[in-house]
Short mmCIF file of C-alpha atoms in Angstrom, two decimals:
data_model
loop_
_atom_site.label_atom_id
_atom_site.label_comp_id
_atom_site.label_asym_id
_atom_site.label_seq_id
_atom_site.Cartn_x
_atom_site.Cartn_y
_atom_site.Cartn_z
CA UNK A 1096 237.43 -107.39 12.07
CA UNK A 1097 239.62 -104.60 10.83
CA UNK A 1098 238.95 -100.86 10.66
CA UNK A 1099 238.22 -100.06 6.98
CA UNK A 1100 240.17 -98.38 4.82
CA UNK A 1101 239.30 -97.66 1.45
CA UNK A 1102 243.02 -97.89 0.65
CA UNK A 1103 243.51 -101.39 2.35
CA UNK A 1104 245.11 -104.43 0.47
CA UNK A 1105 244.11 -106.83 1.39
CA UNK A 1106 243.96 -110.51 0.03
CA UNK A 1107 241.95 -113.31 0.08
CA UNK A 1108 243.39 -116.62 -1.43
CA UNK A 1109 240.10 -118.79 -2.19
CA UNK A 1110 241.67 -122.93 -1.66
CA UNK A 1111 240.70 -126.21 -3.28
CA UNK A 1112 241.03 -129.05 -1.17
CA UNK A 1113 243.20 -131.85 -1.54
CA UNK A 1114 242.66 -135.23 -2.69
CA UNK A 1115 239.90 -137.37 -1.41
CA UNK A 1116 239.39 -141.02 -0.65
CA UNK A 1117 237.14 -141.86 -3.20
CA UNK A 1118 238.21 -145.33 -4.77
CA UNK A 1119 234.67 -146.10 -6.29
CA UNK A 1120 234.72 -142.75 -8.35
CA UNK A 1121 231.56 -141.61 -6.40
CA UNK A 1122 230.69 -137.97 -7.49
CA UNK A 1123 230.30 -137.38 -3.68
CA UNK A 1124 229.48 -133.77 -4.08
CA UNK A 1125 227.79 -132.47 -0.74
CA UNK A 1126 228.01 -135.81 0.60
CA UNK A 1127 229.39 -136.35 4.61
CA UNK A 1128 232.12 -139.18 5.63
CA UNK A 1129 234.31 -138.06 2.37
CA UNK A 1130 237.76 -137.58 3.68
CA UNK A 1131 241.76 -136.76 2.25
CA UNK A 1132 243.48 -139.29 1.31
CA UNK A 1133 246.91 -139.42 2.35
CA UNK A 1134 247.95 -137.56 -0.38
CA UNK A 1135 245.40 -134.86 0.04
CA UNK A 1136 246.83 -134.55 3.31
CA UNK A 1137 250.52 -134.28 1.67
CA UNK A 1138 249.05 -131.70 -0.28
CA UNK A 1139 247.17 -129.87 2.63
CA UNK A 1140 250.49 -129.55 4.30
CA UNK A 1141 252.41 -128.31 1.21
CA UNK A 1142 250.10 -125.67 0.94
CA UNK A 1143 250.34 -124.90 4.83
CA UNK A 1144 254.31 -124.49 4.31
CA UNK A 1145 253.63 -122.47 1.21
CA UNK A 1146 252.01 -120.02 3.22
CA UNK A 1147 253.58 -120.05 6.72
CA UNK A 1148 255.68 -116.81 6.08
CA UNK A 1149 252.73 -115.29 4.49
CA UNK A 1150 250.43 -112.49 6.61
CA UNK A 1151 247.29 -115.25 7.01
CA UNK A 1152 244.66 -113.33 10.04
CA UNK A 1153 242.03 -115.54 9.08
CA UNK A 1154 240.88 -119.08 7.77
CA UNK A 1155 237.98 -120.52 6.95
CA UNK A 1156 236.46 -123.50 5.20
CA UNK A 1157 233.44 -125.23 3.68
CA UNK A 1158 231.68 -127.39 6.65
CA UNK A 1159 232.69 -130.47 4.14
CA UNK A 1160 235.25 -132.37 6.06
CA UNK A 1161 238.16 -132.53 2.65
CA UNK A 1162 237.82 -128.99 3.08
CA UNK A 1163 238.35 -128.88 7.00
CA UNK A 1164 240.80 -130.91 6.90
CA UNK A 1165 242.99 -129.16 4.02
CA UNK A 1166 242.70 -125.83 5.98
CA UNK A 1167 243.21 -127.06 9.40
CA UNK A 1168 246.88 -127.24 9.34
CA UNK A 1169 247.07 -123.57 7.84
CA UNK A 1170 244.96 -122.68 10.40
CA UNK A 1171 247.63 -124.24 13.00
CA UNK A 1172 250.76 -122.54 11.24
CA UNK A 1173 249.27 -119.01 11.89
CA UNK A 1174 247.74 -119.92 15.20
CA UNK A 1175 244.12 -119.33 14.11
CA UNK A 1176 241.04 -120.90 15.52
CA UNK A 1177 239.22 -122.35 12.16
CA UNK A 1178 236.05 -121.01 11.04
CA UNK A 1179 233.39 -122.56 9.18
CA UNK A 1180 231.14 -120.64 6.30
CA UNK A 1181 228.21 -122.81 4.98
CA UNK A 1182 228.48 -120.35 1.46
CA UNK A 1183 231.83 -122.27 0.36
CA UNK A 1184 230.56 -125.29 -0.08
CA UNK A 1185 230.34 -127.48 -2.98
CA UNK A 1186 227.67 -127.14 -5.55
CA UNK A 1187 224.71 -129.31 -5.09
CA UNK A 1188 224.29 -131.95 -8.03
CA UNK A 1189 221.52 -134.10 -9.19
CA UNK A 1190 224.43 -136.73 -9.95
CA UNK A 1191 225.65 -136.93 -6.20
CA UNK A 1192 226.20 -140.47 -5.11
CA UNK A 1193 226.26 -141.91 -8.91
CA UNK A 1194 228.89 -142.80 -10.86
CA UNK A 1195 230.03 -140.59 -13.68
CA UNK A 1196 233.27 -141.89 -15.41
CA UNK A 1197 234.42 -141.75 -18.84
CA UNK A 1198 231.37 -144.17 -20.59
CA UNK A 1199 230.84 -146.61 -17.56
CA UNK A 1200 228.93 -143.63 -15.54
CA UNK A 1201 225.88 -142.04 -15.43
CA UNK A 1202 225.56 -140.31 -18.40
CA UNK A 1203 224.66 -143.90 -20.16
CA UNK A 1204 221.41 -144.02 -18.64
CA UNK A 1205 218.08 -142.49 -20.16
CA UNK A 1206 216.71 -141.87 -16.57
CA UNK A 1207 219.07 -139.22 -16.47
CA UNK A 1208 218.97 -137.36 -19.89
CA UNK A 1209 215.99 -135.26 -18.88
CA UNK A 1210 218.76 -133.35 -16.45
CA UNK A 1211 221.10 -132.32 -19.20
CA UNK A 1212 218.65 -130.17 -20.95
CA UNK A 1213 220.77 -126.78 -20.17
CA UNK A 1214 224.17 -126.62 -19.34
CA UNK A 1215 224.04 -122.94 -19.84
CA UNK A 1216 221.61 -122.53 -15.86
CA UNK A 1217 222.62 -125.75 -15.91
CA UNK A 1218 220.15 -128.40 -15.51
CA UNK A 1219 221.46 -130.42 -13.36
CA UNK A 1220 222.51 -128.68 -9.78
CA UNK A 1221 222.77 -125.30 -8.31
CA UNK A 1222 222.21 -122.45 -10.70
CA UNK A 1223 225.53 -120.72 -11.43
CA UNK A 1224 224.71 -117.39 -10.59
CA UNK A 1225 223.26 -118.79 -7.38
CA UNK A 1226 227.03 -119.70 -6.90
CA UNK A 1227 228.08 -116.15 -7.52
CA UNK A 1228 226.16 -115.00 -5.00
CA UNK A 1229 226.51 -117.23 -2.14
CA UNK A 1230 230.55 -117.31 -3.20
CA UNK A 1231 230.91 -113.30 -3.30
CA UNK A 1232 229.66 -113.34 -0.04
CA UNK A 1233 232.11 -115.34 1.44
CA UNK A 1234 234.97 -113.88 -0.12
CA UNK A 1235 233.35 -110.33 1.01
CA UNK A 1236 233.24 -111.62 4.81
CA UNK A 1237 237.02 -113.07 4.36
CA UNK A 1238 238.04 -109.40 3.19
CA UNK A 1239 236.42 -107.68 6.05
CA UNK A 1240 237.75 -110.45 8.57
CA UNK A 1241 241.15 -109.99 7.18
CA UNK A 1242 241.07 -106.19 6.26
CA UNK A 1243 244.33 -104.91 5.25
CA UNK A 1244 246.05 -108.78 5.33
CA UNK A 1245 245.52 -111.97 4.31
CA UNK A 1246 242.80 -114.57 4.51
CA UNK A 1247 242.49 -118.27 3.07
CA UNK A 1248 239.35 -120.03 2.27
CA UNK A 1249 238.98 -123.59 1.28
CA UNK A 1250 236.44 -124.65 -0.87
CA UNK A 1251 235.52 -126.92 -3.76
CA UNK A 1252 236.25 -126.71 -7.53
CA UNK A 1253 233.30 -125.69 -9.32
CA UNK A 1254 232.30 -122.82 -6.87
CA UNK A 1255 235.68 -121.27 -7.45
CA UNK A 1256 235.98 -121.54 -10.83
CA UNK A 1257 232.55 -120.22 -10.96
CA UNK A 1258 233.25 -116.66 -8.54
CA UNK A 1259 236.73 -116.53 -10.96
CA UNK A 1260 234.82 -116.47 -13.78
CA UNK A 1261 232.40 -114.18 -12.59
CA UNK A 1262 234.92 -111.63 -11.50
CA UNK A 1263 236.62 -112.11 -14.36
CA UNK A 1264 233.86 -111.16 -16.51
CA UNK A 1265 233.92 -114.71 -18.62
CA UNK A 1266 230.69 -116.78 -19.27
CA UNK A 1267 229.53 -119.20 -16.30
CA UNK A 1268 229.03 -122.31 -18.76
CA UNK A 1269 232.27 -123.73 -19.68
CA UNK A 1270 233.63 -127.08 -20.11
CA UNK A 1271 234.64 -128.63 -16.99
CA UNK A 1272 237.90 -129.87 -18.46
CA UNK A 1273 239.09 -126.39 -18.88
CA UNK A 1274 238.68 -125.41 -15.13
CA UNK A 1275 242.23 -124.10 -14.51
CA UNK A 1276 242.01 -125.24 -10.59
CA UNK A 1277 244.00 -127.99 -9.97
CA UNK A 1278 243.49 -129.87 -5.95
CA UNK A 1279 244.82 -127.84 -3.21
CA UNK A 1280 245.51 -124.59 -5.86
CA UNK A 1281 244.84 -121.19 -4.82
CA UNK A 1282 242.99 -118.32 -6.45
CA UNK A 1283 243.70 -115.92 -5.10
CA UNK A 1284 241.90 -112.23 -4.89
CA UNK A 1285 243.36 -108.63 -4.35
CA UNK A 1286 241.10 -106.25 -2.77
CA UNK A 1287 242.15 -102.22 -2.97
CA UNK A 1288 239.35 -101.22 -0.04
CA UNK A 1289 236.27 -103.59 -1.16
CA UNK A 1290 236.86 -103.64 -4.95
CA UNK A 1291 239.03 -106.95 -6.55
CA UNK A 1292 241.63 -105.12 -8.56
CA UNK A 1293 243.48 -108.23 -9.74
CA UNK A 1294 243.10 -112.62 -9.70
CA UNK A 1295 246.12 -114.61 -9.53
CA UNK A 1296 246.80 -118.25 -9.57
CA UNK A 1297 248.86 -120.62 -8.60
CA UNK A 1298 249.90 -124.87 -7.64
CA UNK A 1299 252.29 -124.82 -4.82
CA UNK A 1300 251.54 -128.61 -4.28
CA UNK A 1301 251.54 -129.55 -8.57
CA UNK A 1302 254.00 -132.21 -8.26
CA UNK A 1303 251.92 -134.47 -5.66
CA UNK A 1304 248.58 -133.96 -8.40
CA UNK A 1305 248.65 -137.12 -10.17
CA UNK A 1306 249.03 -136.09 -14.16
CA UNK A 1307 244.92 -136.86 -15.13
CA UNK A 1308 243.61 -134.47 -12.36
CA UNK A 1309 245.89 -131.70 -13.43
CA UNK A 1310 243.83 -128.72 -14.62
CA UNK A 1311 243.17 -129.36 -18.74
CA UNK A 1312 244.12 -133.47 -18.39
CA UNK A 1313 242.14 -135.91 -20.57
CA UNK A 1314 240.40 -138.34 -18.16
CA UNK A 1315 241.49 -141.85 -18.07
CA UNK A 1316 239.33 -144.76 -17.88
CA UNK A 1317 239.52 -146.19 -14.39
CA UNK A 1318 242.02 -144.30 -13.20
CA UNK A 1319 241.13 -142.41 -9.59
CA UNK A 1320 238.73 -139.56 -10.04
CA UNK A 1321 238.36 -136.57 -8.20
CA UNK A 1322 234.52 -136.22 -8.88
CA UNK A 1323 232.59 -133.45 -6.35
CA UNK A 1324 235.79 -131.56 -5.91
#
């Protein structure tokens, strides 16, 4: 860890994974034995060449292996040993292991109506501003890990959109199709000392995200999903 400075900058670049293997549209959510796909790995390694030149001290990654594997080969560019924080994982789902496409999922059946009462906690998985809390602490420890440079941590959609929104002072319920974090995108977070003074955003592997699973894409029928990203 770094010697703090109040006058640090330092950066922390919070990572979606890439794509996963997922053929059967499984919202797989904190589910083991879901791995990239070969294009997740494409994408793992754009991102990896993205950052090469790019001050990286330390890396870090939900203990999910899509998110493992994404950072592992930043971890290798900047000759870092890869750490593991149980706080970035995905958000835990009452729908994990079903089904949920576009009318041929989940959502048709009654069982299930009694866990869409409140989108606004919501009603169905981990609490939003349970999110913020376990997510704020991870970026925290990634600031003080990488004090006055730069750290990357991988993650899963909904938790980072989540902490964004959070820091960004927006409302945690939103529609999902409005997320603007795209597989294997970075948010990324400027620290001046221990206080976020700006967010930034960016795709450095958008051309390998097939055109439905781009942030603010109508879904497609039967098309490959991304579900528990």
């Amino acid at each position: 860890m770094s010697e703090k400075n109040p006058d640090d900058i330092t950066v922390v670049h919070l990572m979606r994974h890439g794509e996963v293997h997922n053929p059967e549209g499984v919202l797989y959510g904190r589910r083991a034995g879901y791995h990239l796909s070969e294009l997740g790995r494409q994408m793992a390694d754009r991102v990896a060449e993205h950052l090469e030149k790019r001050d990286i001290t330390y890396a870090v990654a939900s203990p999910l292996e899509r998110a493992q594997e994404t950072a592992t080969p930043i971890a290798k560019a900047h000759g870092l040993d890869l750490a593991t924080d149980e706080r970035l994982i995905e958000a835990a789902n009452v729908f994990e292991g079903k089904t949920f496409g576009v009318g041929d999922g989940a959502l048709r059946k009654p069982d299930n109506w009694k866990h869409l009462t409140n989108p606004f906690r919501p009603s169905w998985g981990e609490p939003y501003i349970e999110q913020v809390v376990r997510m704020m602490g991870a970026l925290d420890a990634a600031r003080d890990a990488a004090r006055g440079h730069e750290a990357v941590c991988v993650s899963h959609q909904l938790p980072i959109w989540i902490v964004r929104s959070f820091v960004e002072r927006r409302r945690l319920w939103h529609d999902p199709r409005k997320r603007q974090c795209t597989l294997a995108s970075l948010t990324s977070f400027t620290y001046r000392g221990d206080k976020i003074v700006s967010v930034g955003y960016s795709e450095p592997a958008r051309d390998l995200v097939p055109a439905h699973l781009r942030a603010g894409a109508k879904p497609v029928k039967g098309a490959s999903k991304g579900f528990g990203a």
